[in-house]
Every structure is written in C-alpha cells, then in structure tokens.
C-alpha cells in the first residue's frame, strides 16, 4: 500500500512517536491539513483556469465566456453551487465537467476526441478541465449549495445515482455504501465520510475539487468518482458519463444547505 | 459494524422488525434501463471487464442501505448457496504460515484495473480490521480480530473450518456481509487463505499475543 506508506512518510515528522495513540494521530492529521490550508497550490490551477476561460480558443476561436453554466452566458459566480442541473439547450442534466465539454464542442468547435484528450493531468501533461474547474468552483466558495431536482430529468438522475451508490458488484462485492454508508468508519487511518447523511455528504462533496498533496495535482469530482470506482474494482468510469452525472447529482443534492468550500487541499 | 450481522437468529428477527420500522426503504430494483446506463458509463480496462457489472444473486439482493435487512428466507438462501460453494483444501490441512499471512493481511494490491494481473493479490485485512497489536494503521469496517484465536479457544478443528470458510466466503455465514468473498471470487488462492487462517489461529502469531 504505497498510498498509506506515502501518507505516513509525509506525516512522519509531525508525529511524536510516543503519541501513536489512534486519536492523537487523527488530531495530528487534522492539524496538518489546517496548516496546509494556509497556502493552497490549487491557486495555480485557478489562475490558469481563469485565463483559459477568457481566451479565444478552438477551431471557432471563441472564449468560454459564451458558455452558459446555468445562470446565464459567462456567469461564473455561484454557478457551481447549483450544479449538476438540467440544461434546456441540451435537454439533459450535466455536471460542471460535462457542461464544459459540451461548451468546448458547441461553442469552441472542438471535437470530442480533442477536448477529452487529457481529462486528468499528470505533471507537465496538464488538463484543461482541472484548471477550468478549479477556477469556476473557486467562484462558488462560500455560496450555499442549492441543487434543484425540479426537472423530471434531474429527479431521475438523483434516483439513478442513489441506486448506483448501493449497487454491489465486482470481485470484492463493493458498492460506494461499503465504504461510505456508516458513521465513524475508517479504512486504515483514513476517515470515511457517511455520504448518505447530510453532514457526511456536505463534508465529502463541498471540499472537491481538491489539491492532492500525495499526487501534486488538483483533482475534480469526476476524478474522485473515477478513483473510488477503481478502488471498488469496477471497470474504468467514462469521463462525463451518465452514471458519473447521476452519482454527482445524488451527492450534491444531499449536500444542499452547506456552504461550498473548495478547491480544498487533501493529503 | 451493526450487531445485527453477528447476532443469533432469534435476536436477528427482533432487530429486523425494528429495522424495517425505522430504517430507510429498500432500494428499488435496478431496471434493465438503469443497467444499460450503468454499463454504458464504463469501459473495460486492464483486468476489469464489463462483466464485473453483472451481479450474482447475493450482489443483486444486497444492494441496499446497511440499515435494510433482507427477508429471513432470502438471507438463508444466500447463505446456503454460498456455503455449499466453499471448497476446502483436498488434503484437509487448513493452517499455513502465519508470517506469510501477515504479509497478505498488509497488502492491498490486486484486482484494480490499474494493477498488474500477474502480481498476487493481497487480502488487505488491515483496511477493515485490527489484526495484530503492533500495526496501529487499521480500519474499522469490520470487527477487531486482535486475539481472535485466543478468545475463541484456539485452533480447534472447528475453528479452523469456520475461519477458513469465513475468509473463503463471508456470505456463507452472513448474507450481505461487507467482507469480500476472497476464495469464492478468486481474490486469494487456497495457499493464501491457509496463511491468513494461520495468522488468526496460530498460538505463535502476533494476533494471539
């Protein structure tokens, strides 16, 4: 488990060996996170994303300011706190990344292949989606989550997301619920939010996207789902797929009422 | 963990009744249309094919919130079918090497689309259980197994059979168990299951110190 190893190496210097009792370890981790909160490298992604939003790009040489994130063309402030949402122009529910893909294709004229060449960045191979999502979500910081299920398609997405959350499969019989449906559970030392309860969903949802210290990358909610499905031993989740939107709708709606608080920083 | 899973049948039925009155509703079954959307949302990658989304009977009936307890007859049917499928080692020897077992318990690699299929899988027991006293980085999805053998009267033939069987297929004993069916689904080999059985039962294992 290199991931756990990585974490203990990172935390090593902070830990007093005689304080290896469980609770104080967790307290140390909380303090570590609080310290990191002072300077979040996510700001680098936010700055790049803001530039990218305003640049004329793609075959049509148009900027994404022509893109409607649900609150009118070019309006970014508070948009993420109401996503996923139903978009009449596409007649479907979209989360942020799916909407961005839609705008890259319809507004800027990118092909789907070109637009999705790099959905998750790695080192110098950077992802446009991660930068754009970092900036756009930062413009909802402090805004209260208010996802609506008024449209039947949004209601349907929520219900599918809920079913998918409990859907067990694969060689390990895992579903999201195996790891995220009870209070106060951990895998190794990592706390697992109970995403079926308001408090857990608010904590787990409103803190993504996040800069991941262990990866040196900013990751979006699409990535969070992608990586949890990997740990679930499922096949590879398709970026901007119906199921990813449904699960995001389920979790985002459950987080309603909480102030959005990302891009955050995580281990 | 909810005590429901380990309780005696009589206690279970009482809790079931209480659970139904207060818990959330049972999930509606996944429809053909749902399944089509789910399948279209994944692509086969590495060793993880789309067939991983085909549910067997246990998976189908256990896709509920943890507060929902399925009907007693159904649970009994799942347990019976899973129990009947346990393959005990032909030579009747159920205890391997606890030192190898400890390494298997520590290792979480295996079966992910990003894993090399040639690398043997681990059991990742520590992800969910306290096992030895020395390892403080353990999860809490399952009960503590520290002193497991010692508290259960040692490595009697019955305990060996139960422990090997529990690791091989947890749902033979508890329908809808959250513990992977390590033997049934080919995550661990017979040899590896013997090793973790020894880890839990061998009097010299750190588990029983």
Short mmCIF file of N, CA, C and O in Angstrom, two decimals, chain B residues 88-159:
data_model
loop_
_atom_site.label_atom_id
_atom_site.label_comp_id
_atom_site.label_asym_id
_atom_site.label_seq_id
_atom_site.Cartn_x
_atom_site.Cartn_y
_atom_site.Cartn_z
N UNK B 88 -13.01 -26.57 0.48
CA UNK B 88 -11.95 -26.76 1.48
C UNK B 88 -10.78 -27.49 0.82
O UNK B 88 -10.99 -28.27 -0.11
N UNK B 89 -9.55 -27.26 1.30
CA UNK B 89 -8.39 -27.92 0.70
C UNK B 89 -8.55 -29.43 0.72
O UNK B 89 -9.02 -29.98 1.72
N UNK B 90 -8.15 -30.06 -0.38
CA UNK B 90 -8.36 -31.50 -0.53
C UNK B 90 -7.61 -32.29 0.55
O UNK B 90 -8.12 -33.29 1.05
N UNK B 91 -6.43 -31.81 0.94
CA UNK B 91 -5.64 -32.57 1.92
C UNK B 91 -6.12 -32.36 3.36
O UNK B 91 -5.54 -32.91 4.30
N UNK B 92 -7.14 -31.52 3.55
CA UNK B 92 -7.70 -31.32 4.89
C UNK B 92 -6.85 -30.45 5.80
O UNK B 92 -7.22 -30.19 6.94
N UNK B 93 -5.73 -29.96 5.30
CA UNK B 93 -4.87 -29.09 6.10
C UNK B 93 -5.24 -27.63 5.89
O UNK B 93 -5.08 -27.10 4.79
N UNK B 94 -5.72 -26.96 6.93
CA UNK B 94 -6.24 -25.60 6.75
C UNK B 94 -5.31 -24.50 7.27
O UNK B 94 -5.61 -23.32 7.13
N UNK B 95 -4.23 -24.90 7.91
CA UNK B 95 -3.34 -23.90 8.50
C UNK B 95 -2.03 -23.80 7.74
O UNK B 95 -1.31 -24.79 7.60
N UNK B 96 -1.71 -22.59 7.26
CA UNK B 96 -0.44 -22.36 6.58
C UNK B 96 0.54 -21.66 7.50
O UNK B 96 0.62 -21.95 8.70
N UNK B 97 1.25 -20.67 6.93
CA UNK B 97 2.33 -19.98 7.63
C UNK B 97 1.85 -18.59 8.06
O UNK B 97 1.54 -17.75 7.21
N UNK B 98 1.79 -18.33 9.35
CA UNK B 98 1.23 -17.05 9.80
C UNK B 98 2.06 -15.86 9.34
O UNK B 98 1.54 -14.76 9.16
N UNK B 99 3.39 -16.08 9.14
CA UNK B 99 4.23 -14.94 8.70
C UNK B 99 3.83 -14.51 7.29
O UNK B 99 3.70 -13.32 7.01
N UNK B 100 3.61 -15.48 6.43
CA UNK B 100 3.12 -15.15 5.08
C UNK B 100 1.73 -14.52 5.19
O UNK B 100 1.39 -13.58 4.46
N UNK B 101 0.95 -15.02 6.14
CA UNK B 101 -0.41 -14.49 6.35
C UNK B 101 -0.38 -13.02 6.73
O UNK B 101 -1.22 -12.22 6.26
N UNK B 102 0.58 -12.62 7.56
CA UNK B 102 0.68 -11.21 7.96
C UNK B 102 0.97 -10.32 6.74
O UNK B 102 0.40 -9.24 6.60
N UNK B 103 1.83 -10.80 5.84
CA UNK B 103 2.13 -10.00 4.64
C UNK B 103 0.87 -9.87 3.77
O UNK B 103 0.59 -8.80 3.23
N UNK B 104 0.13 -10.95 3.66
CA UNK B 104 -1.11 -10.91 2.86
C UNK B 104 -2.12 -9.95 3.49
O UNK B 104 -2.80 -9.19 2.79
N UNK B 105 -2.18 -9.96 4.81
CA UNK B 105 -3.12 -9.08 5.52
C UNK B 105 -2.76 -7.60 5.33
O UNK B 105 -3.62 -6.73 5.36
N UNK B 106 -1.46 -7.34 5.14
CA UNK B 106 -0.99 -5.96 4.99
C UNK B 106 -1.17 -5.43 3.57
O UNK B 106 -1.23 -4.22 3.35
N UNK B 107 -1.20 -6.33 2.59
CA UNK B 107 -1.14 -5.91 1.18
C UNK B 107 -2.53 -5.66 0.61
O UNK B 107 -3.41 -6.50 0.74
N UNK B 108 -2.67 -4.52 -0.04
CA UNK B 108 -3.99 -4.19 -0.59
C UNK B 108 -4.04 -4.27 -2.10
O UNK B 108 -5.08 -4.06 -2.71
N UNK B 109 -2.92 -4.61 -2.71
CA UNK B 109 -2.86 -4.62 -4.17
C UNK B 109 -3.74 -5.74 -4.72
O UNK B 109 -3.96 -6.75 -4.05
N UNK B 110 -4.27 -5.54 -5.90
CA UNK B 110 -4.96 -6.64 -6.56
C UNK B 110 -6.34 -6.32 -7.09
O UNK B 110 -7.12 -5.65 -6.43
N UNK B 111 -6.61 -6.78 -8.31
CA UNK B 111 -7.93 -6.74 -8.95
C UNK B 111 -8.37 -5.36 -9.44
O UNK B 111 -9.44 -5.24 -10.00
N UNK B 112 -7.58 -4.31 -9.19
CA UNK B 112 -7.96 -3.00 -9.74
C UNK B 112 -7.51 -2.94 -11.19
O UNK B 112 -6.55 -3.60 -11.57
N UNK B 113 -8.18 -2.10 -11.98
CA UNK B 113 -7.80 -2.07 -13.40
C UNK B 113 -6.37 -1.56 -13.59
O UNK B 113 -5.75 -1.78 -14.60
N UNK B 114 -5.86 -0.89 -12.54
CA UNK B 114 -4.51 -0.36 -12.62
C UNK B 114 -3.47 -1.36 -12.10
O UNK B 114 -2.28 -1.09 -12.15
N UNK B 115 -3.91 -2.51 -11.59
CA UNK B 115 -2.96 -3.49 -11.04
C UNK B 115 -2.47 -4.44 -12.13
O UNK B 115 -3.22 -4.80 -13.04
N UNK B 116 -1.23 -4.88 -11.97
CA UNK B 116 -0.72 -5.92 -12.85
C UNK B 116 -1.36 -7.26 -12.45
O UNK B 116 -1.21 -7.70 -11.33
N UNK B 117 -2.08 -7.89 -13.39
CA UNK B 117 -2.80 -9.11 -13.03
C UNK B 117 -1.86 -10.24 -12.62
O UNK B 117 -2.29 -11.23 -12.01
N UNK B 118 -0.58 -10.13 -12.95
CA UNK B 118 0.36 -11.21 -12.61
C UNK B 118 0.82 -11.12 -11.14
O UNK B 118 1.28 -12.10 -10.58
N UNK B 119 0.69 -9.93 -10.53
CA UNK B 119 1.06 -9.79 -9.13
C UNK B 119 -0.01 -10.45 -8.26
O UNK B 119 -1.19 -10.17 -8.44
N UNK B 120 0.38 -11.32 -7.32
CA UNK B 120 -0.65 -11.95 -6.47
C UNK B 120 -1.40 -10.88 -5.67
O UNK B 120 -0.80 -9.90 -5.22
N UNK B 121 -2.69 -11.07 -5.51
CA UNK B 121 -3.49 -10.12 -4.74
C UNK B 121 -3.19 -10.23 -3.26
O UNK B 121 -2.80 -11.30 -2.78
N UNK B 122 -3.42 -9.15 -2.55
CA UNK B 122 -3.36 -9.21 -1.09
C UNK B 122 -4.77 -9.35 -0.54
O UNK B 122 -5.76 -9.31 -1.28
N UNK B 123 -4.86 -9.51 0.78
CA UNK B 123 -6.18 -9.62 1.42
C UNK B 123 -6.64 -8.30 1.99
O UNK B 123 -7.81 -8.09 2.21
N UNK B 124 -5.65 -7.41 2.25
CA UNK B 124 -5.98 -6.08 2.76
C UNK B 124 -6.83 -6.13 4.01
O UNK B 124 -7.68 -5.27 4.22
N UNK B 125 -6.61 -7.13 4.84
CA UNK B 125 -7.42 -7.29 6.06
C UNK B 125 -7.32 -6.05 6.94
O UNK B 125 -8.30 -5.65 7.56
N UNK B 126 -6.11 -5.44 6.99
CA UNK B 126 -5.93 -4.26 7.85
C UNK B 126 -6.76 -3.06 7.39
O UNK B 126 -6.96 -2.13 8.16
N UNK B 127 -7.17 -3.05 6.14
CA UNK B 127 -8.01 -1.94 5.68
C UNK B 127 -9.28 -1.88 6.53
O UNK B 127 -9.79 -0.79 6.81
N UNK B 128 -9.77 -3.04 6.96
CA UNK B 128 -11.05 -3.11 7.66
C UNK B 128 -10.97 -3.61 9.10
O UNK B 128 -11.92 -3.42 9.87
N UNK B 129 -9.89 -4.31 9.45
CA UNK B 129 -9.81 -4.95 10.77
C UNK B 129 -8.55 -4.55 11.54
O UNK B 129 -7.47 -4.48 10.94
N UNK B 130 -8.68 -4.43 12.84
CA UNK B 130 -7.48 -4.52 13.67
C UNK B 130 -7.07 -5.99 13.65
O UNK B 130 -7.91 -6.87 13.80
N UNK B 131 -5.78 -6.26 13.45
CA UNK B 131 -5.34 -7.66 13.39
C UNK B 131 -4.30 -7.91 14.49
O UNK B 131 -4.62 -8.53 15.51
N UNK B 132 -3.09 -7.41 14.33
CA UNK B 132 -2.10 -7.55 15.40
C UNK B 132 -2.12 -6.27 16.23
O UNK B 132 -2.71 -5.26 15.83
N UNK B 133 -1.45 -6.29 17.38
CA UNK B 133 -1.43 -5.10 18.21
C UNK B 133 -0.43 -4.07 17.69
O UNK B 133 -0.58 -2.87 17.88
N UNK B 134 0.63 -4.58 17.02
CA UNK B 134 1.72 -3.71 16.59
C UNK B 134 1.28 -2.74 15.50
O UNK B 134 1.74 -1.61 15.44
N UNK B 135 0.42 -3.21 14.60
CA UNK B 135 0.02 -2.37 13.46
C UNK B 135 -1.13 -1.47 13.89
O UNK B 135 -2.25 -1.92 14.09
N UNK B 136 -0.83 -0.16 14.03
CA UNK B 136 -1.89 0.74 14.51
C UNK B 136 -2.66 1.36 13.35
O UNK B 136 -3.68 2.00 13.54
N UNK B 137 -2.18 1.17 12.12
CA UNK B 137 -2.90 1.71 10.97
C UNK B 137 -3.90 0.67 10.47
O UNK B 137 -3.61 -0.09 9.55
N UNK B 138 -5.05 0.62 11.12
CA UNK B 138 -6.07 -0.35 10.72
C UNK B 138 -7.42 0.34 10.60
O UNK B 138 -7.68 1.35 11.25
N UNK B 139 -8.28 -0.23 9.78
CA UNK B 139 -9.61 0.33 9.58
C UNK B 139 -10.64 -0.29 10.50
O UNK B 139 -10.34 -1.19 11.29
N UNK B 140 -11.87 0.20 10.39
CA UNK B 140 -12.91 -0.20 11.35
C UNK B 140 -14.21 -0.66 10.67
O UNK B 140 -15.25 -0.70 11.31
N UNK B 141 -14.12 -1.01 9.39
CA UNK B 141 -15.33 -1.51 8.72
C UNK B 141 -15.72 -2.88 9.29
O UNK B 141 -16.90 -3.20 9.42
N UNK B 142 -14.75 -3.68 9.65
CA UNK B 142 -15.00 -4.98 10.28
C UNK B 142 -14.61 -4.96 11.75
O UNK B 142 -13.97 -4.03 12.21
N UNK B 143 -14.99 -6.02 12.50
CA UNK B 143 -14.65 -6.08 13.93
C UNK B 143 -13.17 -6.32 14.14
O UNK B 143 -12.49 -6.81 13.25
N UNK B 144 -12.67 -5.99 15.33
CA UNK B 144 -11.26 -6.25 15.65
C UNK B 144 -11.02 -7.76 15.67
O UNK B 144 -11.84 -8.53 16.18
N UNK B 145 -9.91 -8.19 15.09
CA UNK B 145 -9.55 -9.61 15.11
C UNK B 145 -8.39 -9.86 16.06
O UNK B 145 -7.84 -10.96 16.11
N UNK B 146 -8.01 -8.83 16.82
CA UNK B 146 -6.91 -9.00 17.75
C UNK B 146 -7.31 -10.03 18.81
O UNK B 146 -8.41 -9.98 19.36
N UNK B 147 -6.42 -10.99 19.06
CA UNK B 147 -6.68 -12.09 19.99
C UNK B 147 -7.80 -13.03 19.53
O UNK B 147 -8.40 -13.72 20.36
N UNK B 148 -8.06 -13.02 18.23
CA UNK B 148 -9.14 -13.84 17.66
C UNK B 148 -9.06 -15.30 18.11
O UNK B 148 -10.01 -15.86 18.63
N UNK B 149 -7.89 -15.92 17.89
CA UNK B 149 -7.74 -17.34 18.23
C UNK B 149 -7.83 -17.57 19.73
O UNK B 149 -8.52 -18.49 20.20
N UNK B 150 -7.16 -16.72 20.46
CA UNK B 150 -7.09 -16.87 21.91
C UNK B 150 -8.49 -16.80 22.54
O UNK B 150 -8.84 -17.62 23.39
N UNK B 151 -9.29 -15.85 22.05
CA UNK B 151 -10.63 -15.66 22.62
C UNK B 151 -11.60 -16.76 22.21
O UNK B 151 -12.64 -16.95 22.84
N UNK B 152 -11.28 -17.45 21.12
CA UNK B 152 -12.21 -18.48 20.61
C UNK B 152 -11.73 -19.89 20.94
O UNK B 152 -12.09 -20.84 20.24
N UNK B 153 -10.86 -20.02 21.92
CA UNK B 153 -10.47 -21.36 22.35
C UNK B 153 -9.42 -22.01 21.46
O UNK B 153 -9.31 -23.23 21.42
N UNK B 154 -8.66 -21.20 20.71
CA UNK B 154 -7.51 -21.74 19.96
C UNK B 154 -7.88 -22.40 18.64
O UNK B 154 -9.02 -22.29 18.17
N UNK B 155 -6.88 -23.11 18.09
CA UNK B 155 -7.00 -23.62 16.73
C UNK B 155 -7.66 -24.99 16.67
O UNK B 155 -7.13 -25.93 16.08
N UNK B 156 -8.83 -25.11 17.27
CA UNK B 156 -9.55 -26.38 17.19
C UNK B 156 -9.94 -26.66 15.75
O UNK B 156 -10.04 -25.73 14.95
N UNK B 157 -10.20 -27.93 15.40
CA UNK B 157 -10.62 -28.24 14.02
C UNK B 157 -11.85 -27.44 13.61
O UNK B 157 -11.94 -26.96 12.48
N UNK B 158 -12.79 -27.21 14.53
CA UNK B 158 -14.00 -26.45 14.20
C UNK B 158 -13.65 -25.00 13.88
O UNK B 158 -14.16 -24.42 12.91
N UNK B 159 -12.79 -24.41 14.70
CA UNK B 159 -12.41 -23.01 14.47
C UNK B 159 -11.63 -22.87 13.16
O UNK B 159 -11.76 -21.89 12.44
#
